[in-house]
């Protein structure tokens, strides 16, 4: 990217600047020789914690293992070596389970698309050991969700929780449900949407047409096409405030594969993610020196893309998980502003419209017979007001 796209990075700590430098370095020894000040006065305990929080340690450890001299303390390299090996074992375990689930789904003629996990690590990094994954995410058609859940239970998985729902609102308010295998200690997230609603996104059949088959994990492991993968990664990263550098590293690795700019731009515009796509490009380019094709500059040059990219730096510089409450008051205030700021006006309209759709809490406040549930639509504002006055939620 040109300097005109650079963001205000004055809030970055020395430790975070060094982490970015290591991530961006093709030759760590050359980086240390040319800029030794980067390695001075570093809180190495904090630096290790940053690498773990941002989940980039499996990507940087191979670089540190080739480093000459003592710029990085041996204890730091040893700690990351241990984490790297632990992660490799975990990724191998997830790889085997992914293949098993894909095969079992295929036996029942259930189409599935794996969204993250080992298949993403292999596709973007060339080997599973250089990316972390704590669970397996895959997408199935909504009409086969019940059958998929029954299969997971049969395989020994336990569903984490059921959604409280009324009038089928879970189908678009939520986007996945979680299962845990107590024996294997593996978590699986079954998606029926790429992102939580209300929002517009490609349907399963469209995604399936553009999907790819893994050459490393078997014919039953399908995953997203390049354009759909970028859209998914950009939407996911934006929703989480890009609070982990790993998500931006994924974007960089995808851009290094030189995806078709027209396809990316077309998909992002069609589904109202152009600003979010531009945000991803700006952050990946400015923080990780990701190569952005000139044909994608129209996305990166969008004023809103730049504005929400700058907002996201608030989370990049802090070790926080936005979806692990309670949040610090400052973070919570910022996120209340950030969350609607990343939406287009159309998505904001859908979000407000979704608020007017009845919640399960409405049925608890005023139980009605199922044939009369349609009355919750006109009653919704009054029931919400009543709960607010009485100290309830939603």
XYZ file of C-alpha atoms in Angstrom:
394
model
C 0.000 0.000 0.000
C 1.079 3.596 -0.432
C 1.709 5.941 2.462
C -1.637 7.580 1.716
C -3.366 4.519 3.136
C -1.366 4.366 6.369
C -3.245 4.521 9.662
C -2.402 6.278 12.921
C -0.402 3.656 14.820
C 0.923 5.829 17.666
C -0.924 3.652 20.199
C 1.112 0.549 19.309
C 3.429 -0.594 22.089
C 7.082 -1.488 21.473
C 6.182 -5.118 22.028
C 3.411 -5.036 19.438
C 5.661 -3.207 16.959
C 8.259 -5.949 17.357
C 5.624 -8.656 16.895
C 4.518 -6.999 13.646
C 8.122 -6.709 12.491
C 8.717 -10.432 13.061
C 5.481 -11.312 11.287
C 6.482 -9.185 8.299
C 10.087 -10.340 8.119
C 11.252 -12.695 5.380
C 14.688 -12.901 7.004
C 14.624 -12.377 10.769
C 18.425 -12.133 10.986
C 18.481 -9.373 8.413
C 15.716 -7.545 10.284
C 17.708 -7.742 13.531
C 20.874 -6.483 11.842
C 19.180 -3.576 10.087
C 17.017 -2.482 13.019
C 18.510 -3.706 16.321
C 16.563 -1.039 18.262
C 13.397 -3.032 17.674
C 14.677 -5.665 20.112
C 15.760 -3.222 22.846
C 13.860 -2.617 26.112
C 11.239 -5.263 25.372
C 9.044 -6.767 28.081
C 9.515 -10.333 26.855
C 6.844 -11.792 29.099
C 4.355 -9.357 27.573
C 5.663 -10.145 24.086
C 5.026 -13.855 24.579
C 1.534 -13.116 25.881
C 0.864 -10.959 22.819
C 1.950 -13.736 20.466
C -0.333 -16.171 22.277
C -3.290 -13.794 22.419
C -3.026 -12.933 18.724
C -2.484 -16.652 18.008
C 0.430 -16.035 15.664
C 3.030 -17.991 17.655
C 3.062 -21.004 15.246
C 3.834 -18.630 12.386
C 6.666 -16.780 14.153
C 8.342 -19.672 15.969
C 9.964 -21.138 12.796
C 11.441 -17.680 12.157
C 12.825 -17.373 15.681
C 14.286 -20.892 15.490
C 16.508 -19.719 12.610
C 17.675 -16.620 14.445
C 21.351 -16.055 15.218
C 22.610 -14.097 18.200
C 20.780 -13.243 21.398
C 18.318 -10.563 20.326
C 15.519 -12.812 21.568
C 16.087 -14.561 24.920
C 16.454 -18.338 24.672
C 13.645 -18.794 27.214
C 11.243 -16.973 24.880
C 12.140 -19.183 21.925
C 11.828 -22.310 24.083
C 8.379 -21.262 25.321
C 7.139 -20.698 21.762
C 8.711 -23.990 20.688
C 6.635 -25.794 23.307
C 3.466 -23.965 22.187
C 4.275 -24.703 18.544
C 4.595 -28.434 19.205
C 1.427 -28.517 21.294
C -0.468 -26.741 18.529
C 0.868 -29.154 15.886
C -0.466 -32.117 17.867
C -3.826 -30.394 18.258
C -4.020 -29.607 14.526
C -3.246 -33.226 13.668
C -6.052 -34.345 15.960
C -8.461 -31.845 14.385
C -7.379 -32.983 10.915
C -8.325 -36.561 11.666
C -11.658 -35.540 13.170
C -12.434 -33.255 10.226
C -11.909 -36.130 7.813
C -14.135 -38.415 9.920
C -16.974 -35.890 10.172
C -16.786 -35.086 6.462
C -16.973 -38.772 5.592
C -19.866 -39.470 7.965
C -21.832 -36.507 6.615
C -21.231 -37.701 3.052
C -22.634 -41.134 3.927
C -25.901 -39.414 4.835
C -25.770 -37.286 1.666
C -25.333 -34.112 3.712
C -23.252 -31.523 1.899
C -20.812 -29.680 4.151
C -18.324 -26.842 3.759
C -15.503 -26.559 6.296
C -14.938 -22.890 7.066
C -11.791 -22.844 9.210
C -9.585 -25.347 11.007
C -6.849 -27.462 9.371
C -8.231 -27.083 5.842
C -7.831 -23.298 6.094
C -4.324 -23.651 7.553
C -3.288 -25.919 4.685
C -4.851 -23.701 2.038
C -3.400 -20.404 3.280
C -0.108 -21.410 4.929
C 0.835 -24.594 3.111
C 1.004 -26.651 6.303
C -1.295 -27.139 9.263
C 1.343 -26.408 11.912
C 1.573 -22.674 11.099
C -1.962 -21.738 12.160
C -3.974 -22.352 15.318
C -7.486 -23.754 15.511
C -9.401 -24.551 18.648
C -12.437 -26.072 16.992
C -13.947 -27.225 13.721
C -16.462 -25.015 11.911
C -18.531 -26.306 9.044
C -21.605 -25.151 7.155
C -24.570 -27.324 6.166
C -27.905 -26.537 4.484
C -30.483 -25.369 7.034
C -32.894 -28.107 6.000
C -30.309 -30.740 6.991
C -29.318 -29.172 10.310
C -31.427 -31.519 12.442
C -29.961 -34.550 10.687
C -26.443 -33.163 11.163
C -26.986 -32.575 14.872
C -28.285 -36.125 15.289
C -25.152 -37.465 13.599
C -22.869 -35.509 15.939
C -24.715 -36.876 18.969
C -24.282 -40.360 17.513
C -20.533 -39.673 17.196
C -20.332 -38.820 20.892
C -20.771 -35.035 20.797
C -22.886 -33.161 23.327
C -24.802 -30.033 22.358
C -23.756 -27.015 24.404
C -27.162 -25.368 24.602
C -30.446 -24.887 22.774
C -31.558 -21.451 21.630
C -34.558 -19.841 23.229
C -36.657 -18.936 20.234
C -40.073 -17.845 19.088
C -41.501 -17.802 15.570
C -38.294 -19.382 14.249
C -36.159 -16.292 14.818
C -33.090 -18.428 15.641
C -32.751 -19.295 11.945
C -31.548 -15.775 11.153
C -30.580 -14.234 14.512
C -28.020 -16.983 15.130
C -25.632 -18.612 12.679
C -24.181 -21.659 14.433
C -24.633 -24.059 17.311
C -21.865 -25.644 19.375
C -21.090 -29.273 20.247
C -18.342 -30.667 22.484
C -16.859 -34.159 22.524
C -15.964 -34.917 26.175
C -13.713 -37.843 25.288
C -11.744 -36.213 22.468
C -11.903 -32.693 23.946
C -12.908 -31.302 20.550
C -15.405 -28.500 19.925
C -17.458 -28.349 16.727
C -19.525 -25.420 15.496
C -22.244 -26.299 13.003
C -23.178 -23.318 10.836
C -26.278 -22.765 8.738
C -25.192 -19.199 7.922
C -21.760 -17.628 7.448
C -22.576 -14.746 9.784
C -25.314 -13.878 12.266
C -28.293 -12.062 10.819
C -30.062 -10.079 9.873
C -27.790 -9.717 6.869
C -27.533 -10.706 3.238
C -25.100 -13.447 2.230
C -24.633 -16.153 -0.436
C -26.921 -19.159 -0.062
C -25.542 -22.640 0.503
C -26.135 -23.801 -3.087
C -24.222 -20.794 -4.424
C -21.331 -21.420 -2.038
C -21.306 -25.112 -2.939
C -21.029 -24.348 -6.657
C -17.872 -22.319 -6.050
C -16.421 -24.613 -3.377
C -13.162 -26.542 -3.587
C -12.246 -30.080 -2.532
C -9.210 -30.610 -0.322
C -6.390 -32.610 -1.862
C -4.894 -33.199 1.593
C -7.843 -34.280 3.719
C -9.929 -36.362 1.341
C -12.740 -36.010 -1.163
C -15.334 -35.327 1.537
C -13.656 -32.165 2.856
C -15.038 -29.256 0.846
C -14.209 -25.630 1.595
C -15.045 -22.152 0.325
C -13.893 -20.720 -2.985
C -11.417 -17.822 -2.855
C -13.945 -15.013 -3.176
C -16.358 -16.490 -0.660
C -13.483 -17.181 1.720
C -12.378 -13.544 1.603
C -15.946 -12.373 2.243
C -16.278 -14.766 5.194
C -12.904 -13.861 6.720
C -13.501 -10.123 6.289
C -16.982 -10.276 7.852
C -15.770 -12.465 10.730
C -12.720 -10.337 11.468
C -14.701 -7.102 11.367
C -17.360 -8.497 13.703
C -14.637 -9.372 16.223
C -12.882 -6.017 15.805
C -9.775 -7.711 14.298
C -8.743 -8.207 17.915
C -6.452 -11.086 16.889
C -3.711 -10.515 14.321
C -4.143 -14.091 13.101
C -7.300 -13.024 11.261
C -5.379 -10.303 9.430
C -2.575 -12.766 8.716
C -5.196 -15.001 7.071
C -6.197 -12.070 4.861
C -2.554 -11.461 3.913
C -1.977 -15.116 3.051
C -5.089 -15.126 0.886
C -3.980 -11.955 -0.917
C -0.599 -13.549 -1.620
C -2.504 -16.096 -3.722
C -3.615 -13.209 -5.975
C -7.375 -13.768 -5.992
C -9.341 -12.242 -8.863
C -10.067 -8.581 -7.918
C -13.270 -8.440 -9.979
C -14.661 -11.491 -8.182
C -13.794 -10.108 -4.743
C -15.192 -6.664 -5.471
C -18.349 -8.071 -7.029
C -19.113 -10.346 -4.082
C -18.440 -7.674 -1.471
C -20.629 -5.137 -3.243
C -23.437 -7.614 -3.919
C -23.706 -8.551 -0.254
C -23.040 -5.091 1.234
C -19.584 -5.878 2.618
C -17.549 -3.435 0.524
C -16.647 -1.226 3.509
C -15.712 -4.217 5.630
C -13.644 -5.627 2.758
C -11.822 -2.311 2.461
C -11.214 -2.328 6.223
C -9.600 -5.764 5.962
C -7.376 -4.643 3.085
C -6.249 -1.488 4.875
C -5.409 -3.215 8.140
C -3.636 -6.143 6.479
C -1.646 -3.822 4.232
C -0.651 -1.291 6.866
C 0.078 -3.682 9.733
C 1.306 -6.765 7.861
C 2.505 -5.348 4.509
C -0.061 -7.438 2.629
C 0.039 -6.976 -1.159
C -3.113 -5.244 -2.367
C -3.697 -5.366 -6.120
C -4.322 -1.961 -7.765
C -7.707 -3.236 -8.931
C -8.746 -3.515 -5.264
C -7.753 0.066 -4.433
C -11.341 1.281 -4.849
C -12.273 -0.779 -1.789
C -9.337 0.431 0.300
C -9.999 4.058 -0.678
C -13.556 4.104 0.640
C -13.762 6.773 3.410
C -15.805 4.477 5.655
C -13.293 1.644 5.190
C -10.549 3.906 6.479
C -12.679 5.138 9.379
C -13.616 1.686 10.640
C -10.050 0.434 10.094
C -8.820 3.155 12.446
C -11.534 2.198 14.939
C -10.387 -1.434 14.852
C -6.865 -0.476 15.978
C -8.432 0.114 19.400
C -8.873 -3.681 19.684
C -5.646 -4.668 17.923
C -3.625 -2.834 20.585
C -5.439 -4.497 23.486
C -5.479 -8.126 24.563
C -9.247 -8.511 24.757
C -11.888 -10.931 23.568
C -14.975 -8.963 22.588
C -17.216 -12.005 22.964
C -15.990 -12.967 26.429
C -17.839 -10.695 28.873
C -17.611 -8.851 31.105
C -15.746 -6.196 29.144
C -13.966 -3.258 30.685
C -16.224 -0.155 30.623
C -13.982 1.634 28.102
C -14.024 -1.364 25.762
C -17.775 -1.859 26.123
C -18.439 1.800 25.281
C -16.190 1.608 22.243
C -17.793 -1.589 20.980
C -21.293 -0.139 21.306
C -20.140 2.513 18.840
C -18.018 0.210 16.667
C -20.609 -2.529 16.173
C -23.172 -0.416 14.274
C -20.410 1.657 12.642
C -19.192 -1.295 10.544
C -22.680 -1.932 9.138
C -23.978 -0.425 5.920
C -27.188 1.580 6.124
C -29.040 -1.416 4.731
C -27.597 -3.688 7.413
C -28.426 -1.055 10.038
C -32.012 -1.025 8.798
C -32.175 -4.819 8.985
C -30.682 -4.692 12.493
C -33.378 -2.276 13.679
C -36.071 -4.278 11.899
C -34.765 -7.403 13.619
C -35.213 -5.699 16.980
C -38.918 -5.316 16.187
C -39.226 -9.060 15.575
C -40.456 -10.924 18.694
C -37.899 -12.437 21.071
C -38.279 -15.483 23.301
C -38.300 -13.059 26.238
C -41.635 -11.687 24.985
C -43.254 -15.101 25.417
C -41.891 -15.268 28.969
C -43.233 -11.818 29.784
C -46.702 -12.584 28.397
C -47.310 -16.268 27.659
C -49.790 -16.784 24.841
C -51.084 -19.922 23.118
C -49.043 -20.832 20.032
C -51.874 -19.908 17.578
C -51.744 -16.363 19.006
C -47.948 -15.892 18.797
C -48.419 -13.566 15.824
C -49.742 -11.024 18.336
C -46.233 -10.623 19.695
C -45.431 -8.414 16.679
C -47.724 -5.513 17.706
C -47.112 -6.227 21.412
C -43.321 -6.250 21.118
C -42.690 -2.501 21.870
C -44.915 -2.626 24.953
C -43.398 -5.839 26.292
C -39.859 -4.480 25.743
C -40.758 -1.245 27.558
C -42.224 -3.207 30.443
C -39.046 -5.240 30.869
C -36.871 -2.130 30.719
C -38.948 -0.423 33.382
C -38.836 -3.529 35.557
C -35.103 -4.079 34.949
C -35.347 -6.953 32.441
C -33.528 -7.537 29.140
C -34.508 -7.083 25.463
